[in-house]
GROMACS .gro file of C-alpha atoms in nm:
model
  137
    1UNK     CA    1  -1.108  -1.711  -3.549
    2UNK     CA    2  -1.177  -1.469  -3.307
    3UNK     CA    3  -1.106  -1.064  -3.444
    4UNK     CA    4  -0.834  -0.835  -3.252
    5UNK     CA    5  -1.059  -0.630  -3.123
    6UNK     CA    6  -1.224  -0.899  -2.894
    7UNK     CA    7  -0.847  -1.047  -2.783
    8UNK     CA    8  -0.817  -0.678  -2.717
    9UNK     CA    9  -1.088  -0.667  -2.479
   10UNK     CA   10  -1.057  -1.016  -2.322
   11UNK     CA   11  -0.668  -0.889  -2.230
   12UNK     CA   12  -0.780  -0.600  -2.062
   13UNK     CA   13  -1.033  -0.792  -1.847
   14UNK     CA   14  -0.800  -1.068  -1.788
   15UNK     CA   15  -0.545  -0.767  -1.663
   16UNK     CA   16  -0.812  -0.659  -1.408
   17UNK     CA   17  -0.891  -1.020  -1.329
   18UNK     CA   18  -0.546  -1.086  -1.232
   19UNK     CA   19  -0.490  -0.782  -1.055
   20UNK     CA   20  -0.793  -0.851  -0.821
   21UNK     CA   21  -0.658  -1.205  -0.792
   22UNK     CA   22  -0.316  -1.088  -0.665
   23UNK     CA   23  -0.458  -0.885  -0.443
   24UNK     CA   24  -0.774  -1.026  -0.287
   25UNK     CA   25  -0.713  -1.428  -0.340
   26UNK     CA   26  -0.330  -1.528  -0.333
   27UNK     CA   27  -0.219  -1.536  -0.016
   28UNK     CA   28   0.174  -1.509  -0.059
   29UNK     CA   29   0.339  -1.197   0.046
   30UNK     CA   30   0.637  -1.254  -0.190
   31UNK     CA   31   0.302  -1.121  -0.482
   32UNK     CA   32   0.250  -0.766  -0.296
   33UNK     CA   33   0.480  -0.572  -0.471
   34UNK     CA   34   0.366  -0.725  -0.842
   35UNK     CA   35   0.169  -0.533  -1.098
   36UNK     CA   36   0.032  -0.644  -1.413
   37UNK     CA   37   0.179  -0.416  -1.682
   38UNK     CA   38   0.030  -0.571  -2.009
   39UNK     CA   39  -0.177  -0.873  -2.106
   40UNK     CA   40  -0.192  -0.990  -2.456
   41UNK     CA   41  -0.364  -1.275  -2.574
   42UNK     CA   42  -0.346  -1.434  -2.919
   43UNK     CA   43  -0.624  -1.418  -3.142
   44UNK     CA   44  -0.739  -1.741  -3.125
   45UNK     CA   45  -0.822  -1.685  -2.728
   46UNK     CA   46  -0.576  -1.981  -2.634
   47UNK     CA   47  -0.289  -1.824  -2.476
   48UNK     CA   48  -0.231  -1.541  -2.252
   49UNK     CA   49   0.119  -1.367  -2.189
   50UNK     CA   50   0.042  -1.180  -1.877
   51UNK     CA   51   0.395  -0.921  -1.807
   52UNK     CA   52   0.441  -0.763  -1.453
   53UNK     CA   53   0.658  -0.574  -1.283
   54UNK     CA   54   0.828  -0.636  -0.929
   55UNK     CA   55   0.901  -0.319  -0.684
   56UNK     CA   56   1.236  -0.443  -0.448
   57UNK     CA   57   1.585  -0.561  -0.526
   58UNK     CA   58   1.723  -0.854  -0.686
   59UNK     CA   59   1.604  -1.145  -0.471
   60UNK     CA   60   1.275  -0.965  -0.428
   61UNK     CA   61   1.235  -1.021  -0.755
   62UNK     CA   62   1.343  -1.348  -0.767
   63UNK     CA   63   1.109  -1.438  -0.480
   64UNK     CA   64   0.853  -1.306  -0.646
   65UNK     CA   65   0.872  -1.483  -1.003
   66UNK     CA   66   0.915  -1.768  -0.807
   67UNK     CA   67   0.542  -1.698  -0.613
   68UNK     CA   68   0.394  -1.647  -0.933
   69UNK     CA   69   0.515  -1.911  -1.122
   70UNK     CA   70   0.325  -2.139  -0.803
   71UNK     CA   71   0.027  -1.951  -0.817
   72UNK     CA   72  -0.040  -1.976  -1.196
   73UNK     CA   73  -0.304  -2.271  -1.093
   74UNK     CA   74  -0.505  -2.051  -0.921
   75UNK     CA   75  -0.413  -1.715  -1.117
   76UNK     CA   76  -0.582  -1.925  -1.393
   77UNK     CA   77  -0.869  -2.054  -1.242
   78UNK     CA   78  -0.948  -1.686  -1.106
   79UNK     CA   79  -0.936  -1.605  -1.454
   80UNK     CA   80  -1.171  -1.875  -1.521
   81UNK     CA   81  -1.432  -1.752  -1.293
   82UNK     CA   82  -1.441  -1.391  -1.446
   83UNK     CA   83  -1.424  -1.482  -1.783
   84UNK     CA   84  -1.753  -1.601  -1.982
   85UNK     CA   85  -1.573  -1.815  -2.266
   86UNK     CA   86  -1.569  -2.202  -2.319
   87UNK     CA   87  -1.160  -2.184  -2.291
   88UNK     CA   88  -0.985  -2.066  -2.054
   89UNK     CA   89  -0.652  -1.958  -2.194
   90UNK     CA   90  -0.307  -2.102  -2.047
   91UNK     CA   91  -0.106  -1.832  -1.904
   92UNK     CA   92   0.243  -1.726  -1.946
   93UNK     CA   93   0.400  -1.509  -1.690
   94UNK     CA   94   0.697  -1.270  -1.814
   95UNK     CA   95   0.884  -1.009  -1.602
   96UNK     CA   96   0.839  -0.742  -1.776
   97UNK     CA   97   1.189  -0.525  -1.809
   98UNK     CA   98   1.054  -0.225  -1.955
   99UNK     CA   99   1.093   0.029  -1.655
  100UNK     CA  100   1.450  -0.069  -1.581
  101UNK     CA  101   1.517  -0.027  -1.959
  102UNK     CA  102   1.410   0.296  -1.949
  103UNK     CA  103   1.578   0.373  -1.618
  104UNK     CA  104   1.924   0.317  -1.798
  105UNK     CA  105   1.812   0.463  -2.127
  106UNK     CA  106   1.704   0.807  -1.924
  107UNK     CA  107   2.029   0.787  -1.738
  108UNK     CA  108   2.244   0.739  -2.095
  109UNK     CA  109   2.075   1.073  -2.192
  110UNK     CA  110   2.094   1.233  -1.888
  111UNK     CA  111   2.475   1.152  -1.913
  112UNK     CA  112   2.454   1.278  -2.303
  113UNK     CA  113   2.328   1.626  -2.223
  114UNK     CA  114   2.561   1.677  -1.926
  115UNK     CA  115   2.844   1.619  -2.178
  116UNK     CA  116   2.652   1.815  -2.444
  117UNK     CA  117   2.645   2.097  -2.180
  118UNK     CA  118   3.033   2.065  -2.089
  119UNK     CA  119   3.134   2.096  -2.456
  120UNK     CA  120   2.931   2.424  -2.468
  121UNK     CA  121   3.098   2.572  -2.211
  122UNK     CA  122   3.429   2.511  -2.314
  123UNK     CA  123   3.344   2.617  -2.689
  124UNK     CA  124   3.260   2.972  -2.513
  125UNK     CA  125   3.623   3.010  -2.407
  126UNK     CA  126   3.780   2.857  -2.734
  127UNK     CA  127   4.016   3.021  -2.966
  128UNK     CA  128   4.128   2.972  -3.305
  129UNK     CA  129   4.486   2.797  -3.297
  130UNK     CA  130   4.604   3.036  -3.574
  131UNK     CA  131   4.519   3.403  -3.601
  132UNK     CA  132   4.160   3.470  -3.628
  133UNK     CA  133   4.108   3.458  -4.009
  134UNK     CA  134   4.365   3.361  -4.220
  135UNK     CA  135   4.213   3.474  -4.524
  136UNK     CA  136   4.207   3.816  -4.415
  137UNK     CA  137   4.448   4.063  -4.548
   0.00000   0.00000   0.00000
């Protein structure tokens, strides 16, 4: 069994690997706005999940997954050349989401503190609905 430390490594050269590939060797225009977010492998150097990212709308995006589901031949032979072990490992190719998650979750607290910042103001200008202290003699 092969330690985390090595999968480690092996995903970030497979990450640079790719990269190069997308760039230099795949020659389908629907891959130039991809980028390789994250590569992990498991630790028994079999399988590779390989998430990226797509810059463009909706059926950019869809035209995209599409390219690199077709290209995962010759992503993985690429990957082969670079790499110096016995097996190369199958790839899996995952959008990754991460970026438009955060998008919404910055906008939900952007939205938060605007409402945080409304409520201040108007507990400035508030008054008591009965005299100011009742206790007060």
């Amino acid at each position: 069994m092969a330690d985390h430390n090595r999968a480690a490594r092996l995903a970030q050269r497979i990450k640079v690997i790719l990269a190069e590939a997308l760039q230099k060797t795949v020659k389908d225009d629907r891959v130039d706005n991809v980028t390789i977010t994250e590569v992990r492998v498991t630790n028994d150097l079999q399988q590779a999940t390989v998430y990226y990212t797509v810059f463009g709308d909706d059926e950019t995006v869809a035209d995209a997954h599409q390219a690199m589901e077709e290209n995962r031949g010759l992503l993985r032979r690429e990957m082969g050349r670079g790499l110096n072990i016995r097996l190369v490992p199958t790839l899996e190719l995952i959008r990754d989401t991460v970026p438009e998650q955060a998008a919404q979750l910055e906008e939900a607290l952007r939205a938060a503190k605007a409402r945080d910042a409304e409520l201040a103001a108007q507990r400035e200008n508030a008054k008591y609905a009965g005299d100011e202290d009742p206790y007060k003699e």
